[in-house]
Amino acid sequence: MTVDGATKRVTRRRAQTRARLLDAAFTVFAAKGFGRVSIEEVCEAAGFSRGAFYSNFATLDELFFALYRERADLLARQVADALALDGPDLDVPASVDRVTDVLLLDVDWLLVKTDFLVHAARDPAVAQALLDHRARLRQAIADRLSQARGHTPLPAVLGDVDSAARAVVAAYDGVTTQLLLDRDGDRARAWLKQLLTALLTDGSTPLA
């Protein structure tokens, strides 16, 4: 095997180890909550030693941050991809249907996300990372609404596209909070679909 081949193999193996650690951490954090989990528990769930952990992450906080970022970036991509399918026009009901159909509405993820929010409230550096992600998510929505605004007017009460994007994210936050309490994913998805459709249209006049 060449040096380049060996390097690629090591890199691939390390990426697989990192992915298994993240998957295991997701399961353990969702079950026990951040702050109640040890490095040993994550390693045991992943089937690795502490050495494998420390070759990928310096601390449990770093692992938790990487886990949140991975899932949060997936959410942003889901929203952006679903909104991009209409081309220059924006069929709001159809776009809302696509977004809510693919959106990550998973109780375990919401438990992890809530833990991350509480953690961020006590750590300014983590809070900034959370704010940055939410800004990227809002920007993806605002960009799409801006591209379509000449074809699809927004309700005047929402103001500009940035305010509309904030309202969309706030609606998602509200629905996911309810989901944590009643644990009914289908109901949460249907509720979010109704809420976003009402929010982004006037509720009575079909969009041109």
CSV table of C-alpha atoms in Angstrom, one decimal:
chain,number,residue,atom,x,y,z
A,1,MET,CA,0.0,0.0,0.0
A,2,THR,CA,1.3,3.5,-0.8
A,3,VAL,CA,1.8,6.2,1.8
A,4,ASP,CA,-1.1,8.1,0.3
A,5,GLY,CA,-3.3,5.0,0.4
A,6,ALA,CA,-2.4,4.3,4.1
A,7,THR,CA,-3.1,8.0,4.9
A,8,LYS,CA,-6.5,7.8,3.3
A,9,ARG,CA,-7.3,4.6,5.2
A,10,VAL,CA,-6.3,6.1,8.5
A,11,THR,CA,-8.3,9.3,7.7
A,12,ARG,CA,-11.4,7.2,6.7
A,13,ARG,CA,-11.1,5.1,9.9
A,14,ARG,CA,-10.8,8.2,12.1
A,15,ALA,CA,-13.9,9.7,10.4
A,16,GLN,CA,-15.8,6.4,11.1
A,17,THR,CA,-14.7,6.5,14.7
A,18,ARG,CA,-15.8,10.1,15.1
A,19,ALA,CA,-19.1,9.3,13.5
A,20,ARG,CA,-19.7,6.3,15.9
A,21,LEU,CA,-18.8,8.5,18.9
A,22,LEU,CA,-21.2,11.2,17.8
A,23,ASP,CA,-24.0,8.6,17.3
A,24,ALA,CA,-23.3,7.0,20.6
A,25,ALA,CA,-23.2,10.4,22.3
A,26,PHE,CA,-26.5,11.4,20.8
A,27,THR,CA,-28.2,8.3,22.3
A,28,VAL,CA,-26.6,8.7,25.7
A,29,PHE,CA,-27.2,12.5,25.9
A,30,ALA,CA,-30.8,12.1,24.9
A,31,ALA,CA,-31.3,9.4,27.5
A,32,LYS,CA,-29.5,11.0,30.5
A,33,GLY,CA,-29.0,14.7,29.7
A,34,PHE,CA,-25.8,16.7,29.3
A,35,GLY,CA,-24.1,17.1,32.6
A,36,ARG,CA,-25.1,13.6,33.7
A,37,VAL,CA,-22.9,11.7,31.1
A,38,SER,CA,-19.3,10.7,31.4
A,39,ILE,CA,-16.7,10.1,28.8
A,40,GLU,CA,-16.6,6.5,29.8
A,41,GLU,CA,-20.3,6.1,29.1
A,42,VAL,CA,-20.0,7.5,25.6
A,43,CYS,CA,-17.0,5.3,24.9
A,44,GLU,CA,-18.8,2.2,26.2
A,45,ALA,CA,-21.9,3.0,24.0
A,46,ALA,CA,-19.6,3.5,21.0
A,47,GLY,CA,-17.5,0.4,21.7
A,48,PHE,CA,-14.2,2.4,22.0
A,49,SER,CA,-11.5,3.2,24.5
A,50,ARG,CA,-10.8,6.6,26.0
A,51,GLY,CA,-7.9,6.8,23.6
A,52,ALA,CA,-10.3,6.8,20.7
A,53,PHE,CA,-12.3,9.5,22.3
A,54,TYR,CA,-9.3,11.8,22.9
A,55,SER,CA,-8.0,11.3,19.4
A,56,ASN,CA,-11.2,13.0,18.2
A,57,PHE,CA,-12.3,15.3,21.0
A,58,ALA,CA,-10.5,17.1,23.8
A,59,THR,CA,-13.5,17.3,26.2
A,60,LEU,CA,-17.1,16.2,26.5
A,61,ASP,CA,-18.1,19.8,25.9
A,62,GLU,CA,-16.3,19.7,22.5
A,63,LEU,CA,-18.2,16.4,21.6
A,64,PHE,CA,-21.5,17.9,22.7
A,65,PHE,CA,-20.9,21.0,20.6
A,66,ALA,CA,-19.9,18.9,17.5
A,67,LEU,CA,-23.0,16.8,18.0
A,68,TYR,CA,-25.2,19.9,18.1
A,69,ARG,CA,-23.5,21.5,15.1
A,70,GLU,CA,-23.9,18.4,13.0
A,71,ARG,CA,-27.7,18.1,13.7
A,72,ALA,CA,-28.3,21.8,13.5
A,73,ASP,CA,-26.5,22.0,10.1
A,74,LEU,CA,-28.7,19.1,8.9
A,75,LEU,CA,-31.8,21.1,9.9
A,76,ALA,CA,-30.6,24.2,8.0
A,77,ARG,CA,-29.9,22.1,4.9
A,78,GLN,CA,-33.3,20.4,5.0
A,79,VAL,CA,-35.0,23.8,5.1
A,80,ALA,CA,-32.9,25.4,2.4
A,81,ASP,CA,-33.2,22.4,0.1
A,82,ALA,CA,-37.0,22.2,0.5
A,83,LEU,CA,-37.4,25.9,-0.2
A,84,ALA,CA,-35.2,25.8,-3.3
A,85,LEU,CA,-37.4,23.5,-5.3
A,86,ASP,CA,-39.9,26.1,-6.5
A,87,GLY,CA,-37.5,28.1,-8.6
A,88,PRO,CA,-38.1,31.8,-8.8
A,89,ASP,CA,-41.7,31.5,-7.7
A,90,LEU,CA,-42.7,30.3,-4.3
A,91,ASP,CA,-45.7,28.2,-3.8
A,92,VAL,CA,-46.0,28.7,0.0
A,93,PRO,CA,-48.4,25.8,0.8
A,94,ALA,CA,-46.3,23.4,-1.3
A,95,SER,CA,-43.1,24.7,0.2
A,96,VAL,CA,-44.4,24.4,3.7
A,97,ASP,CA,-45.6,20.9,3.0
A,98,ARG,CA,-42.1,19.9,1.8
A,99,VAL,CA,-40.3,21.6,4.7
A,100,THR,CA,-42.5,20.0,7.4
A,101,ASP,CA,-42.4,16.6,5.7
A,102,VAL,CA,-38.6,16.4,5.9
A,103,LEU,CA,-37.9,18.6,9.0
A,104,LEU,CA,-36.2,16.9,11.9
A,105,LEU,CA,-39.0,16.6,14.5
A,106,ASP,CA,-37.5,14.0,16.7
A,107,VAL,CA,-37.9,14.0,20.5
A,108,ASP,CA,-34.4,12.7,21.2
A,109,TRP,CA,-32.9,15.5,19.1
A,110,LEU,CA,-35.1,18.1,20.9
A,111,LEU,CA,-33.9,16.8,24.3
A,112,VAL,CA,-30.3,17.3,23.1
A,113,LYS,CA,-31.1,20.7,21.6
A,114,THR,CA,-32.8,21.9,24.8
A,115,ASP,CA,-29.8,20.7,26.9
A,116,PHE,CA,-27.6,22.7,24.5
A,117,LEU,CA,-29.8,25.8,24.9
A,118,VAL,CA,-29.5,25.6,28.7
A,119,HIS,CA,-25.8,25.1,28.4
A,120,ALA,CA,-25.5,28.1,26.1
A,121,ALA,CA,-27.4,30.3,28.5
A,122,ARG,CA,-24.6,29.8,31.0
A,123,ASP,CA,-21.6,30.0,28.6
A,124,PRO,CA,-21.2,33.1,26.3
A,125,ALA,CA,-19.0,31.2,23.8
A,126,VAL,CA,-21.5,28.4,23.4
A,127,ALA,CA,-24.3,31.0,23.2
A,128,GLN,CA,-22.5,32.7,20.3
A,129,ALA,CA,-22.2,29.4,18.4
A,130,LEU,CA,-26.0,28.9,18.9
A,131,LEU,CA,-26.8,32.4,17.8
A,132,ASP,CA,-24.6,31.9,14.7
A,133,HIS,CA,-26.4,28.8,13.7
A,134,ARG,CA,-29.8,30.3,14.2
A,135,ALA,CA,-28.7,33.3,12.1
A,136,ARG,CA,-27.7,31.0,9.3
A,137,LEU,CA,-31.0,29.2,9.4
A,138,ARG,CA,-32.9,32.5,9.4
A,139,GLN,CA,-30.8,33.8,6.5
A,140,ALA,CA,-31.5,30.7,4.4
A,141,ILE,CA,-35.2,31.3,4.9
A,142,ALA,CA,-34.9,35.1,4.3
A,143,ASP,CA,-32.9,34.6,1.1
A,144,ARG,CA,-35.6,32.3,-0.3
A,145,LEU,CA,-38.4,34.6,0.7
A,146,SER,CA,-36.6,37.6,-0.8
A,147,GLN,CA,-36.1,35.8,-4.1
A,148,ALA,CA,-39.8,35.1,-4.4
A,149,ARG,CA,-41.1,38.3,-3.0
A,150,GLY,CA,-41.8,39.8,-6.5
A,151,HIS,CA,-44.0,36.7,-7.3
A,152,THR,CA,-45.4,35.9,-3.9
A,153,PRO,CA,-46.2,38.8,-1.5
A,154,LEU,CA,-45.9,38.2,2.2
A,155,PRO,CA,-48.6,39.3,4.6
A,156,ALA,CA,-48.0,43.0,5.5
A,157,VAL,CA,-48.1,42.2,9.2
A,158,LEU,CA,-44.8,40.3,8.9
A,159,GLY,CA,-42.9,43.3,7.7
A,160,ASP,CA,-39.7,42.5,5.8
A,161,VAL,CA,-38.3,39.1,4.9
A,162,ASP,CA,-35.9,39.1,7.9
A,163,SER,CA,-38.9,39.5,10.3
A,164,ALA,CA,-40.8,36.8,8.4
A,165,ALA,CA,-37.8,34.4,8.8
A,166,ARG,CA,-37.7,35.1,12.5
A,167,ALA,CA,-41.4,34.3,12.7
A,168,VAL,CA,-40.9,31.0,10.9
A,169,VAL,CA,-38.1,30.0,13.3
A,170,ALA,CA,-40.2,31.1,16.3
A,171,ALA,CA,-43.1,29.0,15.1
A,172,TYR,CA,-40.7,26.0,14.8
A,173,ASP,CA,-39.5,26.6,18.4
A,174,GLY,CA,-43.0,26.8,19.7
A,175,VAL,CA,-44.1,23.6,18.0
A,176,THR,CA,-41.0,21.7,19.2
A,177,THR,CA,-41.5,22.8,22.8
A,178,GLN,CA,-45.0,21.3,22.6
A,179,LEU,CA,-43.6,18.1,21.1
A,180,LEU,CA,-41.3,17.7,24.1
A,181,LEU,CA,-44.4,17.7,26.3
A,182,ASP,CA,-46.9,15.6,24.4
A,183,ARG,CA,-44.4,13.5,22.4
A,184,ASP,CA,-46.8,13.3,19.4
A,185,GLY,CA,-44.6,13.8,16.3
A,186,ASP,CA,-47.4,13.5,13.8
A,187,ARG,CA,-49.5,16.1,15.6
A,188,ALA,CA,-46.6,18.4,15.9
A,189,ARG,CA,-45.8,18.1,12.1
A,190,ALA,CA,-49.4,18.8,11.2
A,191,TRP,CA,-49.6,21.7,13.6
A,192,LEU,CA,-46.4,23.3,12.2
A,193,LYS,CA,-47.7,22.9,8.7
A,194,GLN,CA,-51.0,24.7,9.5
A,195,LEU,CA,-49.1,27.4,11.5
A,196,LEU,CA,-46.6,28.2,8.8
A,197,THR,CA,-49.2,28.3,6.0
A,198,ALA,CA,-51.3,30.7,8.0
A,199,LEU,CA,-48.2,32.8,8.9
A,200,LEU,CA,-46.9,33.1,5.4
A,201,THR,CA,-50.3,33.8,3.7
A,202,ASP,CA,-53.2,35.9,4.6
A,203,GLY,CA,-55.2,32.8,5.3
A,204,SER,CA,-57.8,33.4,2.8
A,205,THR,CA,-56.5,34.6,-0.6
A,206,PRO,CA,-54.7,32.0,-2.8
A,207,LEU,CA,-51.3,33.0,-3.9
A,208,ALA,CA,-50.8,33.9,-7.6
